[in-house]
mmCIF file of C-alpha atoms in Angstrom:
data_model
loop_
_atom_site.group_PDB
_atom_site.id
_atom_site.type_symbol
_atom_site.label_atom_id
_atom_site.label_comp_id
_atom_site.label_asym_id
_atom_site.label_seq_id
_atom_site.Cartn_x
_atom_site.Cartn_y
_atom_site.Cartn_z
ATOM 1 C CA UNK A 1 2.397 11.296 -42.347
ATOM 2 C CA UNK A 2 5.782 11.821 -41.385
ATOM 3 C CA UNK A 3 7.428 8.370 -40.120
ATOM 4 C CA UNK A 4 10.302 5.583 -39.595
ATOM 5 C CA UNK A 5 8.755 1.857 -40.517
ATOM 6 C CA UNK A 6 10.826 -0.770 -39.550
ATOM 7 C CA UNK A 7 9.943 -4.507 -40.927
ATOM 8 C CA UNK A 8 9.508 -6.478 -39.509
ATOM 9 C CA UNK A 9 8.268 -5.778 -36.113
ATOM 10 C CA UNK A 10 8.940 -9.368 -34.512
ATOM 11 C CA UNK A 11 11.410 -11.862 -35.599
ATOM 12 C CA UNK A 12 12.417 -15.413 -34.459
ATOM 13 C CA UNK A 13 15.927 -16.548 -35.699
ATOM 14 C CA UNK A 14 18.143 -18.906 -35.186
ATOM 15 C CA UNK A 15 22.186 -18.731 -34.423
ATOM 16 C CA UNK A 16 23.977 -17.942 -37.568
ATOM 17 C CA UNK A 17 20.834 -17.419 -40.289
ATOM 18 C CA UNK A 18 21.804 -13.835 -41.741
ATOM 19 C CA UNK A 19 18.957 -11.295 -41.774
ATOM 20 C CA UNK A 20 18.362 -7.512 -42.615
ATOM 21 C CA UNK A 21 16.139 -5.204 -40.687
ATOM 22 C CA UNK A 22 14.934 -2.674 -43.214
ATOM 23 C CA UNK A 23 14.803 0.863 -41.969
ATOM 24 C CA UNK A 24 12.753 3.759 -43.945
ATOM 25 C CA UNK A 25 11.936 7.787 -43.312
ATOM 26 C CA UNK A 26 10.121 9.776 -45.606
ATOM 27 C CA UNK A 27 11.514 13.262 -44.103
ATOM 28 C CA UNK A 28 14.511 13.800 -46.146
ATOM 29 C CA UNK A 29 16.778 13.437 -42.874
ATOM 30 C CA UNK A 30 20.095 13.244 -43.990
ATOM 31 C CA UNK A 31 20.728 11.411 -40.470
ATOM 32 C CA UNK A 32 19.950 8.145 -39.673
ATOM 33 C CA UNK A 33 20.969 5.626 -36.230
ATOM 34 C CA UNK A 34 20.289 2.258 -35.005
ATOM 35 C CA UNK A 35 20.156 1.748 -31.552
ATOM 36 C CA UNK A 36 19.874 -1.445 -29.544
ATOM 37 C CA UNK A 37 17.470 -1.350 -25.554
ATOM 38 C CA UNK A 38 18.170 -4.024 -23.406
ATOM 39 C CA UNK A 39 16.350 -4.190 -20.075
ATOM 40 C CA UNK A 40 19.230 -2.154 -17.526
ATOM 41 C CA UNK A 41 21.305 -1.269 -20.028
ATOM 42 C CA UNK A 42 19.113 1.407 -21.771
ATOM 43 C CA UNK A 43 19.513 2.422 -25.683
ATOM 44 C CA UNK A 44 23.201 1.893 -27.207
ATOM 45 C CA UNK A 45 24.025 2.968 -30.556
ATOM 46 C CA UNK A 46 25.222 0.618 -33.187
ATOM 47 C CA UNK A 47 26.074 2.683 -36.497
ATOM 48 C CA UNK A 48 24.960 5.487 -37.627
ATOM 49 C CA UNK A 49 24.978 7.768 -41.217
ATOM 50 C CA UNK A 50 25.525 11.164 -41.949
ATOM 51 C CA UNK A 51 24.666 10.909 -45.261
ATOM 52 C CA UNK A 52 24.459 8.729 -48.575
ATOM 53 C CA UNK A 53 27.552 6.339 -48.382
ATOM 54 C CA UNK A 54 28.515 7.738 -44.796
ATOM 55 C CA UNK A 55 28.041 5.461 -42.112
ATOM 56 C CA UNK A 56 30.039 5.344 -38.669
ATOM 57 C CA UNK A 57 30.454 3.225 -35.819
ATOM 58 C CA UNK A 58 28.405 3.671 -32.774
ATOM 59 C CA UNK A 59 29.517 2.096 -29.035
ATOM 60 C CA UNK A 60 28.512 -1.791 -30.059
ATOM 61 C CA UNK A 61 28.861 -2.209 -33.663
ATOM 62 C CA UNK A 62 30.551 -5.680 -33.196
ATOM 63 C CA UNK A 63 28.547 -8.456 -35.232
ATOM 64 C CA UNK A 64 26.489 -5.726 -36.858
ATOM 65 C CA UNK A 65 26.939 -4.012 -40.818
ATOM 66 C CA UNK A 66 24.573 -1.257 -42.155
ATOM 67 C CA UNK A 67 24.519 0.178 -45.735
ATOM 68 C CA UNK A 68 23.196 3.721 -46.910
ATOM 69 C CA UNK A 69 22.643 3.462 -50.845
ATOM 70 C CA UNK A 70 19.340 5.829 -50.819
ATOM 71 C CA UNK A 71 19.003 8.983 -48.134
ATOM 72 C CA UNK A 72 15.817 7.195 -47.375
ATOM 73 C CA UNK A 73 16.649 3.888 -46.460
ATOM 74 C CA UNK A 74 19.217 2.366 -43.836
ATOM 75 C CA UNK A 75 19.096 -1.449 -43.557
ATOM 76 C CA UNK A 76 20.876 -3.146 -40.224
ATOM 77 C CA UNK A 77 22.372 -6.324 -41.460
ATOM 78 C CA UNK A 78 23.555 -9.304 -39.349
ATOM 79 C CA UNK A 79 25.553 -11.408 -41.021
ATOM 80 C CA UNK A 80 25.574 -14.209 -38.394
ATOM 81 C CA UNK A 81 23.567 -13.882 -35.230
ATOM 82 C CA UNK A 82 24.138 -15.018 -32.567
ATOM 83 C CA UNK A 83 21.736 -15.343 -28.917
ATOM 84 C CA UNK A 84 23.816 -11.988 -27.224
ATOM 85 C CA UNK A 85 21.678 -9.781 -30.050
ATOM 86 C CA UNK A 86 18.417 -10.702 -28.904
ATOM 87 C CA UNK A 87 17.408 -7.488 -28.419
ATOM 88 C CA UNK A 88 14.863 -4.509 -29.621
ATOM 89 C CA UNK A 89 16.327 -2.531 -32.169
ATOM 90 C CA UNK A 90 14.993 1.250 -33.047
ATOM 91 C CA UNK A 91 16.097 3.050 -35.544
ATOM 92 C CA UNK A 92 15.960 6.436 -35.907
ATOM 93 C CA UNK A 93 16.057 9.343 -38.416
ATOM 94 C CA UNK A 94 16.876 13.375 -37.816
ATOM 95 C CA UNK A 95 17.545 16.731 -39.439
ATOM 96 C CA UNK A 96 21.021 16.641 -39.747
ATOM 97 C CA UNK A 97 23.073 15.013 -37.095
ATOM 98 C CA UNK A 98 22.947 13.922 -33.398
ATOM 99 C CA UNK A 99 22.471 17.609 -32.363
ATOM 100 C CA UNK A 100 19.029 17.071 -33.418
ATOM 101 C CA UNK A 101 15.568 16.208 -32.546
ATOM 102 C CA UNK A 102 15.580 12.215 -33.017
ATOM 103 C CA UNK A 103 12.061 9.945 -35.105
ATOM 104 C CA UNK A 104 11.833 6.607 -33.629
ATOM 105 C CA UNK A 105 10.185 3.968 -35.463
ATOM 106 C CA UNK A 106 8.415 1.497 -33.326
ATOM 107 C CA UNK A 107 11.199 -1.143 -32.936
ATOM 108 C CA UNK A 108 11.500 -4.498 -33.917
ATOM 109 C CA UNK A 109 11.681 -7.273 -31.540
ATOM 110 C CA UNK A 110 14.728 -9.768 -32.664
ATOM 111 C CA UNK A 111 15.059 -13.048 -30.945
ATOM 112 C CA UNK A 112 17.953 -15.681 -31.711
ATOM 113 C CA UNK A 113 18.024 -19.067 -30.530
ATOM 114 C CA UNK B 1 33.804 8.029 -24.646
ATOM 115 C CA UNK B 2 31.020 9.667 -23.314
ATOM 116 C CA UNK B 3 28.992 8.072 -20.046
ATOM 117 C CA UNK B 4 25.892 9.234 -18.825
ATOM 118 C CA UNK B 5 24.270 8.277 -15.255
ATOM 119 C CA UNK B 6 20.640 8.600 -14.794
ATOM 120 C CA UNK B 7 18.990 8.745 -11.783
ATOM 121 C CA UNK B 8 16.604 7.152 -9.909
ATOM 122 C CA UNK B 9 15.826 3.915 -11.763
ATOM 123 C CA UNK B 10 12.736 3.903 -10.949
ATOM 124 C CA UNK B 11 10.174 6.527 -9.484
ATOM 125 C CA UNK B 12 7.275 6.873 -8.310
ATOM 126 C CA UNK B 13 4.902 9.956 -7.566
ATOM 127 C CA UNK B 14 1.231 10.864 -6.518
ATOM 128 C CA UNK B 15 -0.492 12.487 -9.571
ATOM 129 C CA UNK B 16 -0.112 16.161 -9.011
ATOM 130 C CA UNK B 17 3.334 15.675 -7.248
ATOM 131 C CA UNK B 18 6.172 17.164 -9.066
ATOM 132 C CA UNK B 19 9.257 14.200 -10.555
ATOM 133 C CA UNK B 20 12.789 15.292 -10.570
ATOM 134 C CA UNK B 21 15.260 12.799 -12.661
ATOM 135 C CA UNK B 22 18.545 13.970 -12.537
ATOM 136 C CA UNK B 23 21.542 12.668 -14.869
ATOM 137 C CA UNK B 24 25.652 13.608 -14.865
ATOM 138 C CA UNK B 25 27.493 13.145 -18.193
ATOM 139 C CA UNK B 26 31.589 12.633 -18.390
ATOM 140 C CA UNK B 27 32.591 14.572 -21.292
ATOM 141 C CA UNK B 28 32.909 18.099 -20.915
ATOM 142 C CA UNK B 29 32.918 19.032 -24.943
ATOM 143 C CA UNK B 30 29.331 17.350 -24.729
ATOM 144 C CA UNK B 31 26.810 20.222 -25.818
ATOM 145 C CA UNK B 32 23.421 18.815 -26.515
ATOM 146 C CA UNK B 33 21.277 17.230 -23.893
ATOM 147 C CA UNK B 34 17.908 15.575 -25.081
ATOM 148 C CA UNK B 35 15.116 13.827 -23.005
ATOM 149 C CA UNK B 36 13.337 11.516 -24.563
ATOM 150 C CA UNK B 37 10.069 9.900 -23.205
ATOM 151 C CA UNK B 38 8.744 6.047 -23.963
ATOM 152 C CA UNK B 39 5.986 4.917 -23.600
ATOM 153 C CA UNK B 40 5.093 0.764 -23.032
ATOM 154 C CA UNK B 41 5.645 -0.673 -27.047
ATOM 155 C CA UNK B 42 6.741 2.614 -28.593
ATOM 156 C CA UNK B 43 9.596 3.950 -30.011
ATOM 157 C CA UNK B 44 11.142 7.129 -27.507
ATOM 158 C CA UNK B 45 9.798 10.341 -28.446
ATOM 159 C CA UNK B 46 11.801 14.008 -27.731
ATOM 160 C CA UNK B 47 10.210 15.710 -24.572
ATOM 161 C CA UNK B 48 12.730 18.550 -24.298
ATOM 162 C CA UNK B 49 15.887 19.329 -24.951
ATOM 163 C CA UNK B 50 18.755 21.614 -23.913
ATOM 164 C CA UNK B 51 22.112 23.106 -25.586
ATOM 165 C CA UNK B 52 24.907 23.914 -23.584
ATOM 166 C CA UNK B 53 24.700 27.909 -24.185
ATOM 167 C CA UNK B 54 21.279 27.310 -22.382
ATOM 168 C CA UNK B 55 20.909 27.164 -18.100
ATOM 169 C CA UNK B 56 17.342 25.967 -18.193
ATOM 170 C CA UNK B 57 14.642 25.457 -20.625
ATOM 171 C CA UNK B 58 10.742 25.087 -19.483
ATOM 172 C CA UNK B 59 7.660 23.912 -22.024
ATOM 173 C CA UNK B 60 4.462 24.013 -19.979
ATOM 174 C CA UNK B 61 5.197 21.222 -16.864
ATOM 175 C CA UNK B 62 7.987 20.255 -17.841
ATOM 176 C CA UNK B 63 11.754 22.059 -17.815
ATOM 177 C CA UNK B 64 15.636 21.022 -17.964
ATOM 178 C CA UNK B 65 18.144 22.740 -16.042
ATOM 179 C CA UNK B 66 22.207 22.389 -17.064
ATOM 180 C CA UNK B 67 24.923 22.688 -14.898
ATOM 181 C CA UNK B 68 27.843 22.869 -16.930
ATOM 182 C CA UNK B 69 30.539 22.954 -14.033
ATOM 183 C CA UNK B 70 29.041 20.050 -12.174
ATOM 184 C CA UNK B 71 28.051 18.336 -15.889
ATOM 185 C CA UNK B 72 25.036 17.350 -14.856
ATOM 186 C CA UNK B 73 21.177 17.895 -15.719
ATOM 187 C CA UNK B 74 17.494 17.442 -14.904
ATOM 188 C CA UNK B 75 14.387 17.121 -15.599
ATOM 189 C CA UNK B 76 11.582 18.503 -13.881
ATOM 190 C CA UNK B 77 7.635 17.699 -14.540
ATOM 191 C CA UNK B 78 5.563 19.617 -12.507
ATOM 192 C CA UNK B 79 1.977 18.793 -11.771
ATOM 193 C CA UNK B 80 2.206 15.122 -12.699
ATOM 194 C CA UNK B 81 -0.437 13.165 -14.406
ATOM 195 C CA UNK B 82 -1.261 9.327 -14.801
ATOM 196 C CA UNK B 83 0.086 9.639 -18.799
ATOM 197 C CA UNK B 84 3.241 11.276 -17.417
ATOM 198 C CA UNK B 85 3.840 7.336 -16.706
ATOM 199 C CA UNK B 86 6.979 6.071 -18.909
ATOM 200 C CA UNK B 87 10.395 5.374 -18.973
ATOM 201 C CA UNK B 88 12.278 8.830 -19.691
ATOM 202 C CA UNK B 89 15.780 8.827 -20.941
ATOM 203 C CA UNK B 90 18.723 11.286 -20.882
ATOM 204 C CA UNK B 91 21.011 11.811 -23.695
ATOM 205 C CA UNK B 92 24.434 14.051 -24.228
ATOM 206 C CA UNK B 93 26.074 14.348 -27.785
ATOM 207 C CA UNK B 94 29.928 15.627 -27.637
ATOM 208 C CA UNK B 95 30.181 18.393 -29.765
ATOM 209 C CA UNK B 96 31.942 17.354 -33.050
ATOM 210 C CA UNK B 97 30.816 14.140 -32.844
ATOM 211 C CA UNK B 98 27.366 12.337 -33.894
ATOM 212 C CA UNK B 99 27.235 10.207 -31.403
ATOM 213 C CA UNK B 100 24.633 10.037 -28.873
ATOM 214 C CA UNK B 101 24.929 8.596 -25.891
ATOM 215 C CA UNK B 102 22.146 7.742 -23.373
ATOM 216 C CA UNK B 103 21.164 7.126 -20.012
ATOM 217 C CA UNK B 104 19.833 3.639 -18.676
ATOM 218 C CA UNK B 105 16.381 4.877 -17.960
ATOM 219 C CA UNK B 106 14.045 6.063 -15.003
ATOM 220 C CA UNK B 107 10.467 4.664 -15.148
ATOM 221 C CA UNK B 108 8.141 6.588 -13.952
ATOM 222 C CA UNK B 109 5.198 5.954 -12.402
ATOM 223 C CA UNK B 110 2.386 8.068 -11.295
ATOM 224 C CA UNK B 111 -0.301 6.854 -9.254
ATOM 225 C CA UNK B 112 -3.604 8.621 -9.344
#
């Protein structure tokens, strides 16, 4: 089945205690996006890759870091979180760019106290 | 950067009415226009979707119409039904760039 996983789905932190959310698609997209939803505020983007070793800058990067070693995977890494990125975070996978039909996975949930 | 306006926030409708949510983007290089539908705990999921060589598009109820000059669009859902209840975003991408920017949102609501 063709998909985006995200692990994990929930996650309790607390301010400054780095963490990774792991990202995966099993389409061979060469694109790949997180995005942040806050109630009001609708979906942001915070980086996203063209490719292997490509990665960009969305509109609210600040406090975030990705890496794209494998077309596959895309891993959104903060380094040290703070209570402003509670938040759910989707990311999301397509053909070949933003010009494209999007794959959400189902989100993860990410509180910091 | 891009901005996008979506309106109304919320909306609701009698099942069988017809929706309209309309949204106005800033940019006027922008040239792809996605709407994206979410339903409660999901990830959003591509409804439709319009380029900018393209005036309207239509898929069974539902169609987008572009107006370049006034750089807006809409969607339209015809014939609504109780699952036609979700939050539907808008979405422009500038062209050149892979950025995409979205609206804040419109939830829908259609009572049967």
């Amino acid at each position: 089945e063709a998909q985006v996983t995200q692990n994990p789905r929930y996650l309790i932190t607390v301010t400054g205690k780095k963490l990774t959310v792991t990202c995966s698609q099993n389409m061979n997209h060469e694109y790949m996006s997180w995005y942040r939803q806050d109630p009001g505020l609708g979906l942001r983007q915070i980086y996203y890759s063209m490719n292997v070793e490509v990665t960009d800058k969305g509109d609210v990067p600040e406090g975030y870091k990705v890496s794209r070693k494998e077309k596959r995977n895309f891993p959104l890494i903060l380094e040290s979180p703070s209570p402003n990125q509670t938040s759910l975070y989707f990311c999301a996978s397509s053909f070949k760019g933003a010009g494209y039909e999007q794959y959400f996975g189902p989100g993860t949930r990410l509180t910091v106290t | 950067g891009e901005n996008v306006e979506q309106h109304p926030s919320t909306l609701s409708v009698q099942e069988g009415d017809s929706a309209v949510i309309k949204c106005t983007y800033s940019d006027s290089a922008s040239n792809y226009f996605p709407w994206y539908k979410q339903e409660l705990g999901k990830g959003p999921q591509l409804i439709i979707d319009i380029r900018s060589n393209v005036g309207e598009k239509k898929d069974q109820r539902i169609a987008v119409t572009l107006n370049k000059t006034a750089k807006h669009f809409s969607l339209h859902i015809t014939e609504t039904q109780p699952e036609d209840s979700a939050v539907y975003f808008c979405a422009a991408r500038k062209g050149g760039s892979e950025k995409l920017v979205f609206g804040k949102g419109t939830k829908l609501t259609v009572n049967p």
